[in-house]
CSV table of C-alpha atoms and ligand atoms in Angstrom, one decimal:
chain,number,residue,atom,x,y,z
A,787,MET,CA,132.1,-13.3,87.2
A,788,GLU,CA,132.5,-13.8,91.0
A,789,LYS,CA,129.9,-11.9,93.0
A,790,LYS,CA,132.2,-11.3,96.0
A,791,PRO,CA,133.7,-7.9,96.5
A,792,PHE,CA,137.3,-7.3,95.5
A,793,THR,CA,139.6,-7.4,98.6
A,794,LYS,CA,142.8,-8.1,96.8
A,795,LEU,CA,144.4,-5.3,94.9
A,796,THR,CA,146.0,-7.4,92.2
A,797,HIS,CA,142.7,-9.0,91.3
A,798,LEU,CA,141.0,-5.7,91.0
A,799,LEU,CA,143.9,-4.2,88.9
A,800,ASP,CA,143.9,-7.2,86.7
A,801,PHE,CA,140.2,-6.9,86.2
A,802,LEU,CA,140.7,-3.2,85.3
A,803,GLU,CA,143.6,-4.1,82.9
A,804,PHE,CA,145.9,-1.7,84.7
A,805,SER,CA,149.3,-1.1,83.1
A,806,LEU,CA,152.5,-1.5,85.1
A,807,GLU,CA,153.0,2.2,85.0
A,808,ASN,CA,149.6,3.0,86.4
A,809,ARG,CA,150.0,0.3,89.1
A,810,GLY,CA,152.9,2.4,90.4
A,811,LEU,CA,150.4,5.0,91.6
A,812,ILE,CA,148.6,2.5,93.9
A,813,TRP,CA,149.4,1.7,97.6
A,814,ASP,CA,149.5,-2.0,98.0
A,815,ARG,CA,149.4,-2.2,101.8
A,816,PRO,CA,146.9,0.5,102.9
A,817,ARG,CA,145.9,1.0,106.5
A,818,PHE,CA,142.2,0.9,105.5
A,819,PRO,CA,141.8,-2.4,103.7
A,820,LEU,CA,140.5,-2.5,100.1
A,821,LEU,CA,136.8,-3.4,99.8
A,822,VAL,CA,135.3,-2.9,96.3
A,823,PRO,CA,131.9,-4.4,95.4
A,824,GLN,CA,131.7,-6.0,92.0
A,825,ARG,CA,129.1,-3.5,91.0
A,826,MET,CA,131.3,-0.5,91.6
A,827,ALA,CA,134.3,-2.2,89.9
A,828,MET,CA,132.1,-2.7,86.8
A,829,LYS,CA,131.5,1.0,86.7
A,830,MET,CA,135.2,1.8,86.7
A,831,GLU,CA,137.0,2.7,83.5
A,832,LYS,CA,139.7,0.3,82.4
A,833,ASN,CA,143.3,1.4,83.1
A,834,ASN,CA,142.3,4.9,84.2
A,835,PRO,CA,143.6,6.0,87.6
A,836,GLU,CA,141.7,9.2,87.2
A,837,CYS,CA,138.3,7.5,86.9
A,838,PRO,CA,136.0,9.1,89.5
A,839,ILE,CA,134.6,5.8,90.6
A,840,PHE,CA,138.1,4.2,90.9
A,841,LEU,CA,139.4,7.2,92.9
A,842,GLN,CA,136.8,6.7,95.6
A,843,PHE,CA,137.7,3.1,96.4
A,844,VAL,CA,141.3,2.4,95.5
A,845,PRO,CA,144.2,3.4,97.7
A,846,LEU,CA,146.7,5.7,96.1
A,847,ILE,CA,150.3,6.2,97.2
A,848,LYS,CA,149.2,9.7,98.2
A,849,GLU,CA,147.4,8.2,101.2
A,850,LYS,CA,150.8,7.7,102.9
A,851,GLU,CA,151.4,11.4,103.0
A,852,THR,CA,151.2,13.1,106.4
A,853,ILE,CA,149.6,16.5,106.0
A,854,GLU,CA,149.1,19.0,108.8
A,855,GLY,CA,145.5,19.3,110.0
A,856,PHE,CA,144.6,15.8,108.8
A,857,SER,CA,144.1,13.5,111.8
A,858,CYS,CA,142.7,10.0,112.7
A,859,GLU,CA,139.7,11.5,114.5
A,860,PRO,CA,138.7,14.7,112.6
A,861,VAL,CA,135.1,14.8,113.7
A,862,GLN,CA,135.6,13.9,117.4
A,863,ASP,CA,132.1,12.3,117.7
A,864,PRO,CA,133.1,10.0,120.6
A,865,ILE,CA,132.7,13.0,123.0
A,866,PHE,CA,128.9,12.6,122.4
A,867,ARG,CA,128.8,8.9,123.2
A,868,LEU,CA,126.2,8.0,125.9
A,869,ALA,CA,126.6,4.2,125.7
A,870,PRO,CA,128.9,1.9,123.5
A,871,LYS,CA,126.7,2.3,120.4
A,872,ILE,CA,124.8,5.6,120.8
A,873,LEU,CA,125.8,9.2,120.2
A,874,GLN,CA,123.6,12.0,121.5
A,875,LYS,CA,124.8,14.7,119.3
A,876,TYR,CA,121.7,16.4,118.1
A,877,GLU,CA,118.7,17.8,119.9
A,878,GLY,CA,115.8,15.4,119.6
A,879,ARG,CA,117.7,12.8,117.6
A,880,SER,CA,119.9,9.9,118.6
A,881,LEU,CA,122.5,8.3,116.4
A,882,LEU,CA,122.8,4.6,116.7
A,883,LEU,CA,126.1,3.0,115.6
A,884,THR,CA,124.6,-0.2,114.4
A,885,THR,CA,127.7,-1.9,113.0
A,886,LYS,CA,131.3,-1.1,112.0
A,887,ALA,CA,130.8,-2.9,108.7
A,888,CYS,CA,130.3,-1.3,105.3
A,889,ALA,CA,129.6,-2.8,101.9
A,890,MET,CA,132.6,-0.8,100.5
A,891,HIS,CA,135.5,1.1,101.8
A,892,CYS,CA,135.6,4.7,100.7
A,893,ARG,CA,139.1,6.2,100.8
A,894,TYR,CA,137.9,9.6,102.1
A,895,CYS,CA,135.8,8.2,105.0
A,896,PHE,CA,136.3,9.8,108.4
A,897,ARG,CA,135.4,6.5,109.9
A,898,GLN,CA,138.4,4.7,108.5
A,899,ASN,CA,140.1,4.8,111.9
A,900,PHE,CA,136.8,4.0,113.6
A,901,SER,CA,137.3,3.3,117.2
A,902,TYR,CA,133.7,3.1,118.5
A,903,GLU,CA,132.7,0.1,120.4
A,904,THR,CA,130.1,-1.7,118.3
A,905,GLU,CA,131.0,-5.3,119.0
A,906,THR,CA,128.8,-5.9,122.0
A,907,ILE,CA,125.8,-8.0,121.2
A,908,GLY,CA,122.4,-6.4,120.8
A,909,PHE,CA,121.2,-2.8,121.5
A,910,SER,CA,119.5,-3.2,124.9
A,911,LYS,CA,121.4,-0.4,126.7
A,912,GLU,CA,121.0,1.9,123.8
A,913,LEU,CA,117.3,1.1,123.4
A,914,ASP,CA,116.7,1.8,127.1
A,915,LEU,CA,118.3,5.2,126.7
A,916,ILE,CA,116.0,5.9,123.8
A,917,ARG,CA,112.9,4.6,125.6
A,918,ASN,CA,113.7,6.7,128.6
A,919,ASN,CA,114.2,10.0,126.8
A,920,PRO,CA,110.8,11.3,125.6
A,921,ARG,CA,112.5,14.4,124.1
A,922,LEU,CA,113.8,12.2,121.3
A,923,HIS,CA,111.7,12.0,118.1
A,924,GLU,CA,114.1,10.5,115.7
A,925,VAL,CA,116.6,7.7,115.6
A,926,ILE,CA,119.3,7.8,113.0
A,927,LEU,CA,120.7,4.3,112.1
A,928,SER,CA,124.3,4.8,111.1
A,929,GLY,CA,127.5,2.8,111.4
A,930,GLY,CA,129.4,1.8,109.3
A,931,ASP,CA,126.3,1.1,107.4
A,932,PRO,CA,123.1,-0.1,109.0
A,933,LEU,CA,122.2,-2.2,105.9
A,934,SER,CA,125.4,-4.2,106.7
A,935,LEU,CA,123.4,-5.8,109.5
A,936,LYS,CA,121.8,-9.1,108.7
A,937,ASN,CA,118.0,-9.1,108.8
A,938,THR,CA,118.2,-11.2,111.9
A,939,SER,CA,119.6,-8.2,113.7
A,940,LEU,CA,118.1,-5.3,111.8
A,941,ILE,CA,114.5,-6.4,111.8
A,942,PRO,CA,114.2,-7.0,115.6
A,943,LEU,CA,115.9,-3.6,116.1
A,944,LEU,CA,113.3,-1.9,113.8
A,945,LYS,CA,110.5,-3.7,115.7
A,946,GLU,CA,111.8,-2.4,119.0
A,947,LEU,CA,112.0,1.1,117.7
A,948,GLU,CA,108.5,0.8,116.3
A,949,GLU,CA,107.2,0.1,119.9
A,950,ILE,CA,108.7,3.4,121.3
A,951,LYS,CA,105.8,5.9,121.2
A,952,HIS,CA,107.8,9.2,121.2
A,953,ILE,CA,110.0,8.1,118.2
A,954,GLN,CA,108.3,9.3,115.1
A,955,TYR,CA,111.0,8.9,112.5
A,956,ILE,CA,113.6,6.2,111.7
A,957,ARG,CA,116.4,7.4,109.5
A,958,PHE,CA,118.9,5.2,107.7
A,959,HIS,CA,122.2,6.6,106.6
A,960,THR,CA,123.4,4.2,104.0
A,961,ARG,CA,125.6,3.7,100.9
A,962,THR,CA,125.0,-0.1,100.6
A,963,LEU,CA,122.1,0.1,98.1
A,964,ILE,CA,124.4,1.9,95.6
A,965,SER,CA,126.6,-1.2,95.4
A,966,ASN,CA,124.0,-3.8,96.3
A,967,PRO,CA,120.4,-2.9,95.6
A,968,GLU,CA,119.4,-6.5,96.2
A,969,ARG,CA,120.0,-5.8,99.9
A,970,LEU,CA,116.4,-4.6,99.9
A,971,ASP,CA,115.2,-8.2,99.9
A,972,ASP,CA,111.6,-9.2,100.5
A,973,GLU,CA,112.0,-9.7,104.2
A,974,LEU,CA,113.4,-6.3,104.8
A,975,TYR,CA,110.9,-4.7,102.4
A,976,ASN,CA,108.0,-6.3,104.1
A,977,CYS,CA,109.2,-5.2,107.5
A,978,LEU,CA,109.7,-1.6,106.3
A,979,SER,CA,106.3,-1.5,104.7
A,980,LEU,CA,104.6,-2.5,108.0
A,981,LEU,CA,106.3,0.2,110.1
A,982,GLN,CA,104.0,3.0,111.2
A,983,LYS,CA,106.9,5.3,111.9
A,984,LYS,CA,108.0,7.6,109.0
A,985,VAL,CA,111.1,6.0,107.5
A,986,VAL,CA,113.8,8.2,105.8
A,987,PHE,CA,116.7,6.8,103.7
A,988,VAL,CA,119.7,9.2,103.3
A,989,VAL,CA,121.7,7.6,100.5
A,990,HIS,CA,125.3,8.5,100.0
A,991,VAL,CA,126.0,9.1,96.3
A,992,ASN,CA,129.0,11.1,94.9
A,993,HIS,CA,128.9,10.7,91.2
A,994,PRO,CA,126.0,10.4,88.6
A,995,ARG,CA,127.6,7.2,87.3
A,996,GLU,CA,126.8,5.5,90.6
A,997,LEU,CA,123.1,5.7,89.7
A,998,ASP,CA,121.4,3.3,87.2
A,999,GLU,CA,118.2,1.5,86.3
A,1000,ASP,CA,118.5,-1.1,89.1
A,1001,LEU,CA,118.7,1.7,91.7
A,1002,LYS,CA,115.8,3.4,90.1
A,1003,ILE,CA,113.7,0.2,90.6
A,1004,CYS,CA,115.0,-0.1,94.2
A,1005,PHE,CA,114.2,3.5,95.1
A,1006,THR,CA,110.8,3.3,93.4
A,1007,GLN,CA,110.0,0.3,95.6
A,1008,LEU,CA,110.9,2.3,98.7
A,1009,LYS,CA,108.9,5.2,97.6
A,1010,LYS,CA,105.8,3.0,97.1
A,1011,ILE,CA,105.8,2.2,100.8
A,1012,GLY,CA,106.2,5.8,101.8
A,1013,VAL,CA,110.0,5.9,102.4
A,1014,GLU,CA,111.5,9.4,102.0
A,1015,LEU,CA,114.7,9.5,100.0
A,1016,LEU,CA,117.3,12.1,100.5
A,1017,SER,CA,121.0,12.1,99.4
A,1018,GLN,CA,124.3,13.1,100.8
A,1019,THR,CA,127.4,13.7,98.7
A,1020,VAL,CA,131.0,14.4,99.7
A,1021,LEU,CA,132.7,17.1,97.6
A,1022,LEU,CA,135.8,15.3,96.4
A,1023,LYS,CA,138.7,16.5,94.2
A,1024,GLY,CA,138.9,14.6,90.9
A,1025,VAL,CA,135.5,13.0,91.5
A,1026,ASN,CA,132.8,15.7,91.6
A,1027,ASP,CA,134.5,19.1,92.0
A,1028,ASN,CA,133.1,20.2,88.7
A,1029,ILE,CA,129.9,22.1,88.0
A,1030,ALA,CA,128.8,19.8,85.1
A,1031,ILE,CA,129.1,16.7,87.3
A,1032,LEU,CA,127.4,18.2,90.3
A,1033,GLU,CA,124.5,19.5,88.1
A,1034,LYS,CA,124.1,16.1,86.5
A,1035,LEU,CA,124.2,14.4,89.8
A,1036,CYS,CA,121.4,16.6,91.3
A,1037,PHE,CA,119.2,16.1,88.3
A,1038,SER,CA,120.0,12.4,88.2
A,1039,LEU,CA,119.2,11.9,91.9
A,1040,PHE,CA,115.9,13.6,91.4
A,1041,ASN,CA,115.1,11.5,88.3
A,1042,HIS,CA,115.8,8.5,90.6
A,1043,GLY,CA,113.3,9.8,93.2
A,1044,VAL,CA,115.9,11.2,95.5
A,1045,LEU,CA,116.1,14.8,96.8
A,1046,PRO,CA,119.6,16.3,97.0
A,1047,TYR,CA,120.1,17.0,100.7
A,1048,TYR,CA,123.7,17.5,101.8
A,1049,LEU,CA,126.9,18.4,100.0
A,1050,HIS,CA,129.7,17.8,102.6
A,1051,GLN,CA,133.0,19.5,102.8
A,1052,LEU,CA,135.6,16.7,103.3
A,1053,ASP,CA,136.3,15.7,106.9
A,1054,LYS,CA,140.1,16.1,107.4
A,1055,VAL,CA,140.9,12.5,108.0
A,1056,LYS,CA,144.5,11.3,107.7
A,1057,GLY,CA,145.2,9.8,104.3
A,1058,ALA,CA,142.5,11.8,102.5
A,1059,ALA,CA,144.1,15.1,101.9
A,1060,HIS,CA,144.4,14.6,98.1
A,1061,PHE,CA,140.5,14.7,98.0
A,1062,GLU,CA,140.2,18.1,99.6
A,1063,VAL,CA,138.5,20.8,97.6
A,1064,PRO,CA,139.2,24.4,98.7
A,1065,VAL,CA,136.2,25.9,100.4
A,1066,GLU,CA,136.3,28.9,98.1
A,1067,LEU,CA,135.8,26.6,95.1
A,1068,GLY,CA,133.0,24.7,96.9
A,1069,LEU,CA,131.2,28.0,97.5
A,1070,GLU,CA,131.6,29.0,93.9
A,1071,LEU,CA,130.2,25.6,92.8
A,1072,ILE,CA,127.2,26.0,95.0
A,1073,GLU,CA,126.6,29.5,93.7
A,1074,GLU,CA,126.7,28.2,90.2
A,1075,LEU,CA,124.4,25.4,91.0
A,1076,ARG,CA,121.9,27.9,92.4
A,1077,GLY,CA,121.9,29.5,89.0
A,1078,ARG,CA,121.4,26.2,87.1
A,1079,LEU,CA,119.0,24.3,89.3
A,1080,PRO,CA,115.6,24.8,90.8
A,1081,GLY,CA,116.0,25.7,94.5
A,1082,TYR,CA,114.7,22.4,95.7
A,1083,LEU,CA,117.5,20.6,93.9
A,1084,VAL,CA,120.4,22.6,95.4
A,1085,PRO,CA,122.0,20.6,98.3
A,1086,ARG,CA,123.0,22.3,101.6
A,1087,TYR,CA,126.8,22.7,101.6
A,1088,VAL,CA,127.9,21.9,105.1
A,1089,GLN,CA,130.8,20.8,107.2
A,1090,GLU,CA,131.4,19.1,110.5
A,1091,ILE,CA,133.2,21.2,113.0
A,1092,PRO,CA,134.6,19.1,115.8
A,1093,GLN,CA,132.6,19.2,119.0
A,1094,ARG,CA,129.7,21.2,117.4
A,1095,ARG,CA,126.3,19.7,117.9
A,1096,SER,CA,125.1,20.3,114.3
A,1097,LYS,CA,126.5,20.6,110.9
A,1098,THR,CA,127.6,24.1,110.0
A,1099,PRO,CA,126.8,25.8,106.6
A,1100,VAL,CA,130.2,26.2,104.9
A,1101,GLU,CA,129.4,29.8,104.1
A,1102,SER,CA,129.1,30.7,107.8
A,1103,ALA,CA,132.1,28.6,108.8
A,1104,PHE,CA,134.1,30.4,106.1
A,1105,LYS,CA,133.0,33.8,107.3
A,1106,GLU,CA,133.8,32.8,110.9
A,1107,SER,CA,137.3,31.8,109.8
A,1108,LEU,CA,137.9,35.2,108.3
A,1109,HIS,CA,136.4,37.1,111.3
A,1110,PRO,CA,136.7,34.8,114.3
A,1111,LEU,CA,134.1,35.5,117.0
A,1112,LYS,CA,135.6,37.3,120.0
A,1113,SER,CA,135.1,35.8,123.4
A,1114,PHE,CA,134.6,38.3,126.2
B,1859,SF4,S1,130.7,4.7,106.4
B,1859,SF4,FE1,130.0,5.3,104.3
B,1859,SF4,S2,131.6,6.6,103.5
B,1859,SF4,FE2,132.5,5.4,105.2
B,1859,SF4,S3,133.4,3.6,104.3
B,1859,SF4,FE3,131.3,3.1,104.9
B,1859,SF4,S4,130.1,3.4,103.1
B,1859,SF4,FE4,132.0,4.5,102.8
C-alpha cells in the first residue's frame, strides 16, 4: 500500500470500492483540493458515502451550492494581522501562522480559502513583535498545521521562542498527529522534551474512530515529557451531531490522555453549509452531555463571531441573537 496521501479522487474511490451510483454524489473538481492521508482512508467504510470519516474529507456535490450567510472569509481574522504571519487577536497571546500546509484537507475548514501571507521565509518580523511585547505570555502555533513544518524550520522556531523570557507557554493547534502519529519523530520529541516552557497540544478530533492505539502511544509519549493535551472538535452534521458519538468521543479522548476542551459551532464557510448543525440542537446535545459526563469531560461549546477578540459561548451568542443588545 502506498504511503502517500490520496490526492486523486478516482484512486480514493477505487480504494473505497465505490459504486457508480455513489460516485455520482462526489464533486470531482472541488475548489479545495482533495488531500486524504492513507491512515484516514483506512478508517473509512467501503462504499459508504455517509461514513463519518469519509464525509470530513471527500468533496460532495453539495459543496457547489451557494447558501446565503456562507462566505469565503467567515471568521475575518485578517483584521487582527500585525505582520504577514502573526495575528494579535487575544489578550496576552499571539497566534503565529506557521504554514499554509496541512496533512489533510477537511471539507468544513474555514481556512479553505486561506489568503494569509505565509510564504515569506522565516519568522524574524513576527519574533521581533513577540520579543518586544512583554504583555504576551503565550504563543499559539497555528496555520494550516504547525506540524506540517519540517523540523529544520520548526525546531529553530521553538528554540527562538524558548529564549523569550516573558513567553511561558507554547501551544500547538494541530490535527497532523491524527493522520500521522509518526510526525512526532525522535528529533522533534527531543526538542520538545528540552523546552523549559510549558507546551500544550490542542489536537483536533471529530469522531471517536479517529483515535486508536498508535495515537495512545504518541499521546502517552507527549505526556511523559509534560505536554498538556487538550482537544477541539467541530460539531458536524452527519459526523458527530449525535449524543452517543459525542459521549463516546469525550470518554475516548480522556482514555487517550486528552481533555475535551472546545466543541466548535461550524464557521460559515462557503461550501460547508451541509455540515451545519442548528444551534438549538447543539445546545441540547451539550445539555445531554452534562447529564452523562463528569463536568471535567464536557467541552465548552463555542463559536467565532467575526471581529470579536475571543470565542463566544454559543449559549450567550444564542441569547444575544434573540435579544440583540441595544446601542445608545
Ligand atoms: S487547518 Fe485543520 S481543519 Fe483546516 S484543513 Fe487543516 S487540518 Fe483540517
